[in-house]
Every structure is written in C-alpha cells, then in structure tokens.
Short mmCIF file of C-alpha atoms and ligand atoms in Angstrom, two decimals:
data_model
loop_
_atom_site.label_atom_id
_atom_site.label_comp_id
_atom_site.label_asym_id
_atom_site.label_seq_id
_atom_site.Cartn_x
_atom_site.Cartn_y
_atom_site.Cartn_z
CA MET A 1 0.00 0.00 0.00
CA VAL A 2 2.73 2.44 1.15
CA SER A 3 4.90 1.57 -1.73
CA ARG A 4 1.91 1.97 -4.10
CA MET A 5 1.30 5.49 -2.69
CA VAL A 6 4.97 6.41 -2.99
CA GLY A 7 4.87 5.01 -6.46
CA ARG A 8 1.92 7.21 -7.38
CA ARG A 9 3.52 10.29 -5.79
CA GLU A 10 6.75 9.62 -7.66
CA PHE A 11 4.75 9.14 -10.81
CA LEU A 12 2.92 12.47 -10.30
CA LYS A 13 6.22 14.23 -9.54
CA SER A 14 7.91 12.83 -12.59
CA SER A 15 4.88 13.70 -14.75
CA VAL A 16 5.09 17.33 -13.61
CA ILE A 17 8.85 17.39 -14.24
CA PHE A 18 8.38 15.76 -17.61
CA GLY A 19 5.60 18.22 -18.47
CA LEU A 20 7.72 21.23 -17.51
CA GLY A 21 10.67 19.74 -19.37
CA ALA A 22 8.59 19.26 -22.48
CA LEU A 23 7.38 22.88 -22.28
CA VAL A 24 10.91 24.23 -21.97
CA PHE A 25 12.07 21.90 -24.75
CA ARG A 26 9.22 23.06 -26.97
CA LYS A 27 10.06 26.71 -26.35
CA LEU A 28 13.76 26.29 -26.89
CA LYS A 29 13.84 23.70 -29.61
CA PHE A 30 10.91 24.32 -31.88
CA PHE A 31 9.88 27.92 -31.38
CA PRO A 32 13.04 29.38 -29.91
CA PHE A 33 12.28 32.93 -30.81
CA ALA A 34 8.71 33.42 -31.78
CA GLU A 35 7.06 32.55 -28.48
CA THR A 36 9.59 34.34 -26.30
CA SER A 37 9.49 37.45 -28.47
CA GLU A 38 8.14 40.61 -26.90
CA ALA A 39 6.68 41.47 -30.27
CA LYS A 40 3.07 42.49 -30.11
CA VAL A 41 1.44 40.38 -32.75
CA GLN A 42 -0.52 42.40 -35.26
CA SER A 43 -1.79 39.66 -37.47
CA ARG A 44 -0.97 36.04 -38.22
CA PRO A 45 -0.72 34.34 -40.56
CA VAL A 46 0.77 36.64 -43.19
CA LEU A 47 1.87 35.65 -46.69
CA ILE A 48 3.59 38.05 -49.04
CA SER A 49 4.76 37.23 -52.57
CA THR A 50 6.18 39.18 -55.49
CA TRP A 51 4.30 39.94 -58.71
CA ARG A 52 1.00 38.66 -60.07
CA GLN A 53 1.89 34.99 -59.65
CA GLY A 54 1.99 35.77 -55.94
CA ILE A 55 -1.81 35.67 -55.80
CA ALA A 56 -1.97 31.94 -56.61
CA ALA A 57 1.09 31.30 -54.46
CA ASN A 58 -0.55 32.96 -51.44
CA GLU A 59 -3.77 31.03 -52.01
CA MET A 60 -1.86 27.77 -52.01
CA GLY A 61 0.12 28.92 -48.96
CA MET A 62 -3.10 29.58 -47.05
CA LYS A 63 -4.45 26.17 -47.98
CA VAL A 64 -1.26 24.56 -46.71
CA LEU A 65 -1.40 26.51 -43.43
CA SER A 66 -5.09 25.75 -42.92
CA GLU A 67 -4.30 22.05 -43.29
CA GLY A 68 -1.71 22.27 -40.51
CA GLY A 69 1.42 22.93 -42.59
CA THR A 70 4.20 25.21 -41.39
CA ALA A 71 5.41 28.50 -42.88
CA LEU A 72 8.10 26.43 -44.64
CA ASP A 73 5.53 24.12 -46.27
CA ALA A 74 3.50 27.18 -47.27
CA VAL A 75 6.35 28.86 -49.15
CA GLU A 76 7.57 25.66 -50.80
CA LEU A 77 4.17 24.70 -52.15
CA GLY A 78 3.17 28.31 -52.73
CA VAL A 79 6.02 29.06 -55.14
CA ARG A 80 5.49 25.71 -56.82
CA THR A 81 2.27 27.07 -58.36
CA ALA A 82 4.44 29.49 -60.36
CA GLU A 83 7.11 26.88 -61.13
CA ASP A 84 4.49 24.55 -62.61
CA ASP A 85 2.67 27.21 -64.62
CA PRO A 86 4.08 27.59 -68.18
CA LYS A 87 2.31 30.96 -68.48
CA VAL A 88 4.64 32.36 -65.84
CA MET A 89 7.63 32.86 -68.15
CA SER A 90 10.09 33.95 -65.48
CA VAL A 91 9.91 30.95 -63.17
CA GLY A 92 10.20 27.16 -63.53
CA TYR A 93 8.72 25.25 -66.46
CA GLY A 94 8.19 27.61 -69.40
CA GLY A 95 10.70 30.18 -68.13
CA LEU A 96 12.53 32.23 -70.79
CA PRO A 97 15.91 30.77 -71.70
CA ASP A 98 19.42 32.19 -71.68
CA GLU A 99 21.27 33.49 -74.75
CA CYS A 100 21.91 29.91 -75.92
CA GLY A 101 18.29 28.79 -75.60
CA HIS A 102 18.78 26.89 -72.33
CA VAL A 103 16.34 27.37 -69.47
CA THR A 104 18.37 27.44 -66.25
CA LEU A 105 16.61 27.67 -62.91
CA ASP A 106 17.77 29.04 -59.55
CA ALA A 107 16.04 28.78 -56.16
CA CYS A 108 16.53 28.87 -52.43
CA ILE A 109 14.56 28.28 -49.27
CA MET A 110 15.15 29.16 -45.61
CA ASP A 111 13.34 28.51 -42.32
CA TRP A 112 13.13 30.22 -38.92
CA GLN A 113 16.06 28.25 -37.49
CA PHE A 114 18.74 29.30 -40.00
CA ASN A 115 18.31 26.13 -42.04
CA ALA A 116 18.85 27.00 -45.68
CA GLY A 117 19.11 25.23 -49.03
CA ALA A 118 19.78 26.47 -52.55
CA VAL A 119 20.29 25.24 -56.10
CA ALA A 120 21.39 27.06 -59.24
CA PHE A 121 21.77 26.35 -62.95
CA VAL A 122 19.21 23.55 -62.79
CA GLN A 123 18.21 22.46 -66.30
CA LYS A 124 16.17 19.30 -65.89
CA CYS A 125 13.81 19.81 -62.98
CA LYS A 126 10.87 22.19 -62.80
CA ASN A 127 10.68 22.54 -59.01
CA PRO A 128 14.06 23.87 -57.87
CA ALA A 129 12.62 25.31 -54.62
CA SER A 130 11.66 21.78 -53.55
CA VAL A 131 15.10 20.52 -54.56
CA ALA A 132 16.55 23.34 -52.42
CA ARG A 133 14.47 22.08 -49.50
CA LYS A 134 15.91 18.60 -49.97
CA VAL A 135 19.42 20.09 -49.95
CA MET A 136 18.51 21.85 -46.71
CA GLU A 137 16.94 18.86 -45.00
CA LEU A 138 18.87 15.88 -46.31
CA THR A 139 22.45 17.08 -46.80
CA LYS A 140 25.12 18.93 -44.85
CA HIS A 141 25.36 21.49 -47.64
CA VAL A 142 23.57 24.70 -48.44
CA PHE A 143 24.18 25.28 -52.15
CA ILE A 144 24.44 22.81 -55.05
CA VAL A 145 24.77 24.00 -58.66
CA GLY A 146 24.70 22.83 -62.26
CA GLU A 147 25.02 19.22 -63.25
CA GLY A 148 25.38 18.25 -59.58
CA ALA A 149 22.07 19.91 -58.75
CA ASP A 150 20.31 18.06 -61.59
CA ARG A 151 21.88 14.79 -60.46
CA PHE A 152 20.83 15.44 -56.89
CA ALA A 153 17.26 16.25 -58.01
CA LYS A 154 17.10 13.01 -59.98
CA MET A 155 18.39 11.06 -56.98
CA MET A 156 15.67 12.65 -54.88
CA GLY A 157 13.06 11.36 -57.29
CA PHE A 158 12.21 14.54 -59.20
CA PRO A 159 11.27 13.69 -62.80
CA GLU A 160 13.51 14.96 -65.59
CA VAL A 161 11.68 17.59 -67.62
CA ASP A 162 12.44 19.59 -70.77
CA LEU A 163 11.89 23.09 -69.38
CA LEU A 164 11.77 24.92 -72.73
CA THR A 165 8.18 25.31 -73.94
CA ASP A 166 7.26 26.14 -77.57
CA GLU A 167 6.22 29.64 -76.51
CA ALA A 168 9.53 30.31 -74.74
CA ARG A 169 11.46 28.95 -77.74
CA LYS A 170 9.47 31.25 -80.04
CA ARG A 171 10.27 34.27 -77.87
CA TRP A 172 13.95 33.31 -77.82
CA LEU A 173 14.05 32.98 -81.61
CA GLU A 174 12.42 36.39 -81.95
CA TRP A 175 15.05 37.85 -79.63
CA LYS A 176 17.85 36.19 -81.62
CA ARG A 177 16.43 37.57 -84.87
CA SER A 178 16.21 41.11 -83.52
CA MET A 179 19.60 41.12 -81.78
CA SER A 180 21.86 44.03 -82.53
CA GLN A 181 25.20 45.29 -81.31
CA ASN A 182 23.30 47.57 -78.92
CA ASP A 183 21.87 44.66 -77.01
CA ASN A 184 22.40 44.74 -73.33
CA TRP A 185 22.31 41.17 -72.05
CA LEU A 186 21.54 42.17 -68.53
CA SER A 187 18.82 44.68 -69.27
CA PRO A 188 15.75 43.55 -67.36
CA GLU A 189 13.51 44.86 -70.15
CA GLU A 190 12.13 41.42 -70.91
CA ASN A 191 10.94 40.56 -67.44
CA HIS A 192 11.94 40.65 -63.81
CA ASP A 193 9.25 38.52 -62.35
CA THR A 194 10.96 36.14 -59.99
CA ILE A 195 8.70 34.90 -57.26
CA ALA A 196 9.91 35.56 -53.75
CA MET A 197 7.49 34.40 -51.07
CA LEU A 198 7.57 34.94 -47.31
CA ALA A 199 5.29 33.38 -44.72
CA LEU A 200 4.64 34.02 -41.05
CA ASP A 201 2.45 31.27 -39.69
CA GLN A 202 -0.01 31.26 -36.79
CA GLN A 203 2.71 30.05 -34.40
CA GLY A 204 5.09 32.87 -35.34
CA ARG A 205 7.41 30.75 -37.47
CA VAL A 206 8.76 32.61 -40.46
CA ALA A 207 10.13 31.16 -43.73
CA GLY A 208 10.86 32.17 -47.31
CA ALA A 209 11.45 30.75 -50.78
CA VAL A 210 12.63 32.29 -54.04
CA THR A 211 12.56 30.63 -57.45
CA THR A 212 13.35 31.97 -60.92
CA SER A 213 14.54 31.31 -64.45
CA GLY A 214 16.62 34.48 -64.01
CA LEU A 215 16.94 37.31 -66.47
CA ALA A 216 15.86 36.39 -69.98
CA TRP A 217 18.67 35.98 -72.54
CA LYS A 218 21.31 36.06 -69.79
CA ILE A 219 24.83 34.87 -70.57
CA HIS A 220 24.98 31.09 -70.32
CA GLY A 221 26.02 30.21 -66.79
CA ARG A 222 24.91 33.47 -65.19
CA VAL A 223 23.34 33.18 -61.74
CA GLY A 224 21.55 36.10 -60.13
CA ASP A 225 20.59 36.96 -56.58
CA SER A 226 17.60 34.63 -56.27
CA PRO A 227 19.34 31.46 -55.01
CA ILE A 228 21.88 33.33 -52.87
CA ILE A 229 21.11 33.28 -49.17
CA GLY A 230 21.47 36.87 -47.94
CA ALA A 231 20.92 38.37 -51.41
CA GLY A 232 17.65 37.02 -52.84
CA LEU A 233 16.35 35.79 -49.47
CA TYR A 234 17.11 35.95 -45.80
CA VAL A 235 15.17 34.68 -42.81
CA ASP A 236 15.87 35.13 -39.11
CA GLY A 237 13.41 33.51 -36.74
CA GLU A 238 14.07 36.23 -34.17
CA VAL A 239 13.40 39.11 -36.56
CA GLY A 240 11.55 38.29 -39.78
CA ALA A 241 12.26 37.69 -43.45
CA ALA A 242 13.00 39.52 -46.68
CA GLY A 243 13.16 38.60 -50.36
CA SER A 244 13.95 40.36 -53.61
CA THR A 245 13.23 40.57 -57.31
CA GLY A 246 14.78 42.59 -60.11
CA VAL A 247 18.33 42.90 -61.40
CA GLY A 248 20.11 40.34 -59.27
CA GLU A 249 23.55 41.83 -59.74
CA ALA A 250 22.46 44.96 -57.87
CA VAL A 251 21.06 42.90 -55.01
CA ILE A 252 24.14 40.69 -54.74
CA ARG A 253 26.37 43.78 -54.47
CA THR A 254 24.46 44.95 -51.41
CA CYS A 255 23.51 41.63 -49.72
CA GLY A 256 20.03 43.09 -50.10
CA SER A 257 17.74 40.72 -48.20
CA PHE A 258 20.21 40.33 -45.35
CA LEU A 259 20.40 44.10 -45.08
CA VAL A 260 16.60 44.42 -44.87
CA VAL A 261 16.55 41.89 -42.02
CA GLU A 262 19.41 43.65 -40.24
CA TYR A 263 17.57 46.96 -40.44
CA MET A 264 14.51 45.26 -38.94
CA ARG A 265 16.68 43.73 -36.21
CA ASN A 266 17.73 47.24 -35.29
CA GLY A 267 14.12 48.19 -34.78
CA MET A 268 13.03 49.49 -38.17
CA HIS A 269 9.53 48.84 -39.43
CA PRO A 270 9.72 46.51 -42.50
CA GLN A 271 8.57 49.32 -44.80
CA LYS A 272 11.36 51.59 -43.60
CA ALA A 273 13.81 48.67 -43.82
CA VAL A 274 13.05 48.01 -47.51
CA GLU A 275 13.25 51.72 -48.27
CA GLU A 276 16.65 52.11 -46.59
CA THR A 277 17.92 49.02 -48.40
CA LEU A 278 16.77 50.40 -51.75
CA LYS A 279 18.62 53.62 -50.97
CA ARG A 280 21.75 51.52 -50.48
CA VAL A 281 21.07 49.62 -53.71
CA LEU A 282 20.73 52.94 -55.53
CA LYS A 283 23.92 54.35 -54.04
CA VAL A 284 26.00 51.27 -54.80
CA ASN A 285 24.59 50.67 -58.29
CA LYS A 286 24.03 54.26 -59.40
CA LYS A 287 26.19 54.09 -62.51
CA TRP A 288 24.15 51.20 -63.92
CA ILE A 289 20.76 52.40 -62.71
CA ASP A 290 21.18 55.89 -64.21
CA LYS A 291 21.93 54.39 -67.62
CA ASP A 292 18.94 52.05 -67.77
CA PRO A 293 15.34 53.25 -67.28
CA ASN A 294 14.19 49.62 -66.96
CA PHE A 295 16.56 48.81 -64.12
CA GLN A 296 14.28 47.55 -61.38
CA VAL A 297 14.96 46.12 -57.94
CA ALA A 298 12.28 45.44 -55.34
CA PHE A 299 12.03 43.95 -51.87
CA ILE A 300 9.32 42.45 -49.72
CA ALA A 301 9.63 41.92 -45.96
CA VAL A 302 7.70 40.74 -42.94
CA ASN A 303 8.51 40.89 -39.23
CA LEU A 304 7.26 38.70 -36.39
CA LYS A 305 4.47 41.12 -35.55
CA GLY A 306 3.04 40.55 -39.01
CA GLU A 307 3.99 44.02 -40.23
CA ILE A 308 5.09 44.07 -43.85
CA GLY A 309 7.21 46.12 -46.21
CA ALA A 310 7.21 46.27 -50.02
CA MET A 311 8.91 48.74 -52.34
CA GLY A 312 10.41 49.00 -55.80
CA LEU A 313 13.31 51.13 -56.91
CA ARG A 314 11.10 52.31 -59.76
CA LYS A 315 7.36 52.46 -60.30
CA GLY A 316 5.65 49.24 -61.34
CA PHE A 317 6.47 46.73 -58.62
CA GLN A 318 3.40 44.77 -57.54
CA TYR A 319 2.92 42.11 -54.91
CA ALA A 320 0.32 39.86 -53.36
CA LEU A 321 -0.45 40.13 -49.66
CA TYR A 322 -2.51 37.71 -47.63
CA LYS A 323 -3.32 39.31 -44.30
CA ASP A 324 -6.37 39.51 -42.04
CA GLY A 325 -8.18 36.92 -44.14
CA LYS A 326 -7.79 38.80 -47.45
CA ASN A 327 -5.52 38.04 -50.42
CA GLN A 328 -4.88 41.32 -52.24
CA PHE A 329 -2.83 42.33 -55.26
CA LEU A 330 -1.19 45.66 -54.50
CA ASP A 331 0.97 48.38 -56.06
CA ALA A 332 4.11 49.02 -54.06
CA PRO A 333 5.53 52.51 -53.59
CA ASN A 334 8.77 53.36 -55.37
CA LEU A 335 11.98 55.09 -54.36
CA ILE A 336 12.76 57.04 -57.55
N1 LIG B 401 16.34 38.55 -59.54
C1 LIG B 401 16.30 37.71 -60.71
C2 LIG B 401 17.69 37.51 -61.22
O1 LIG B 401 18.47 38.43 -61.21
C3 LIG B 401 15.48 38.29 -61.80
C4 LIG B 401 14.06 38.53 -61.47
O2 LIG B 401 13.73 39.05 -60.41
O3 LIG B 401 13.23 38.18 -62.30
O4 LIG B 401 17.97 36.44 -61.71
#
C-alpha cells in the first residue's frame, strides 16, 4: 500500500517534471524565438509574394497553413504554383531561356532556425525550390549547382523535364532575330518577375522561398541573386524575413535581403527597412541604374508582428499580400 502510494507520488512528480521539461524543450527547440518574443502580434498568418503569380502562391500557402502545414511548407508549395505554370515565363517550367536557348533555374529556401538550401543552374527539374528544400533537410550542404544539382534532383526522385516550352522557344528565336550590337544582355527589359514568397504562420514561425529562371537571354552560366542566401532571401526567426526581385547583380552587391533583415533587427519597421535598403542599392549601383530606365529592384519583408514592407526602386512593382483573411494584389511605392 505504502509503496503503491509512494509510487503514485513519484509518478505524479515525474509527470510534472516531464511536463515542464517538455514545455521548456518546446520553447527552446521548436519555437526558440517566436514565443519568447516581446513582439506584439498584429496579425498572423501573413503571406507576401512578389508579382501577379503571388496571388496563386498565397492562395496555395493559405491552404497549406489551414491544413496544418508550417510556414516552410506554405512557401515551398506556394512558389510551386508558379514553377508549374508555363504561363509564368520567369519561373520554372516555361521560363525564358538564356542566350543559348537553355532554361536554367535558380532557387533557395530558408526557415526560422537558419536552415537553408539552394540550387542554381538547374536544367532538368521544374521545381528547384523543392530541390533546395531537400538540400537543406537531407544534406550537410547549403548550395548545389549545375550538373550536380540536376543529379541530386534526380536522386531525390524529381522527374527529368524539358523546361523549354514552344512559346519560350518562339520568344527566344524572336530575340535572336532582332539582336543588334546595342543589345544589353543584362537589361531587365524582358521581365523581372521572380517569385519571392515569405510566410509568417499562426505560431510565429517565419520562412521564405525564391525561385526563378533568371533574367531572360542572360549569358549562359549566369546566376543572379535569387538562389543566394542573404541576397535574394534571408530569414531570421528572431526578426523576420526579406526577399527580392529585379536585377540580381544589384542585389548581390548589397547583400540586399540580409540588409533588410538587419535593419529590422535594429528596430526598423519593415517598410522603412526596404526603403533604406533600396537607398543603399541605388547608391551602390548608381552608374548602372542611371543608364537604364528599366533597371528595377524590389524587396518584400515581414517581421514577427506581421507588419510588412514592399517597395520598388522604380514604379511598377506589384505584390500579393494575404493578411487579415484577405488576399490582395497591391501596387508598391517606389523610391525614384
Ligand atoms: N532577380 C532575378 C535575377 O536576377 C530576376 C528577377 O527578379 O526576375 O535572376
């Protein structure tokens, strides 16, 4: 009897200890920042994505979250809607090719615990953001490029796909026919519609993904900002996330998305953070920007409170925002 009582007391004691332990573990291990943050939550979840294809991406992201997925699942499957859609000619299958007629895809993904994965110069798989997630979750590496990335994708079970559609080939042939000595390979005239997507889920976990076919008619082998952690995307579970679109070279030179997050870390509202970063982009890249009226760079950002930022260097940047139960397509303000 006595020993049974002691046994029960011990059991109760160990249950309480186990329960407390589990709580601490949960706080530290899974939501190390979000739940301990002082941030006054404005609104969760929040999804923000660049350009028109962001509308479908946000819708998919919401579906994923409502079915119990995380912010990371939301961005991976959200951007996949653009990767799979041949009408989106700047991302995934159907993207416009490089100068040689090859479609080469770049992507990266990052979660709220500094886990990151990236691939570049992918030519046989239409879902590079998902391949990037496999790099992040199943290898010790962050970035795999070229033939190695295609091999890795194949090993992971992604089907091999010819990424060049008839429409993209037609557009490439038209470009070849009209080429002149005045051509500027890196002019973003053709399109700058990479999808960058950021998600803040109900639990305060933040994640991002970026996926692109890069600038149309780029020099074979060129990689832009999109797959580069810190340039095209950066996520810090203690602060928030930022992503970019536009002329990647300008974003790489300034570590653009990292800079947005650092500004937010220092207390700036995301809108102010993207504006200050664009000022830096302008300062650093002035000689190229002044010469080219089509030179566009834009950032999106979200912090843990659910506040967002979006701005283009020039007029014309648009983004999709899912917040407070509404998915809206919005015009962003511009710096110049
Ligand atoms: N940032 C992309 C790149 O430079 C282009 C884009 O946004 O469409 O490859």
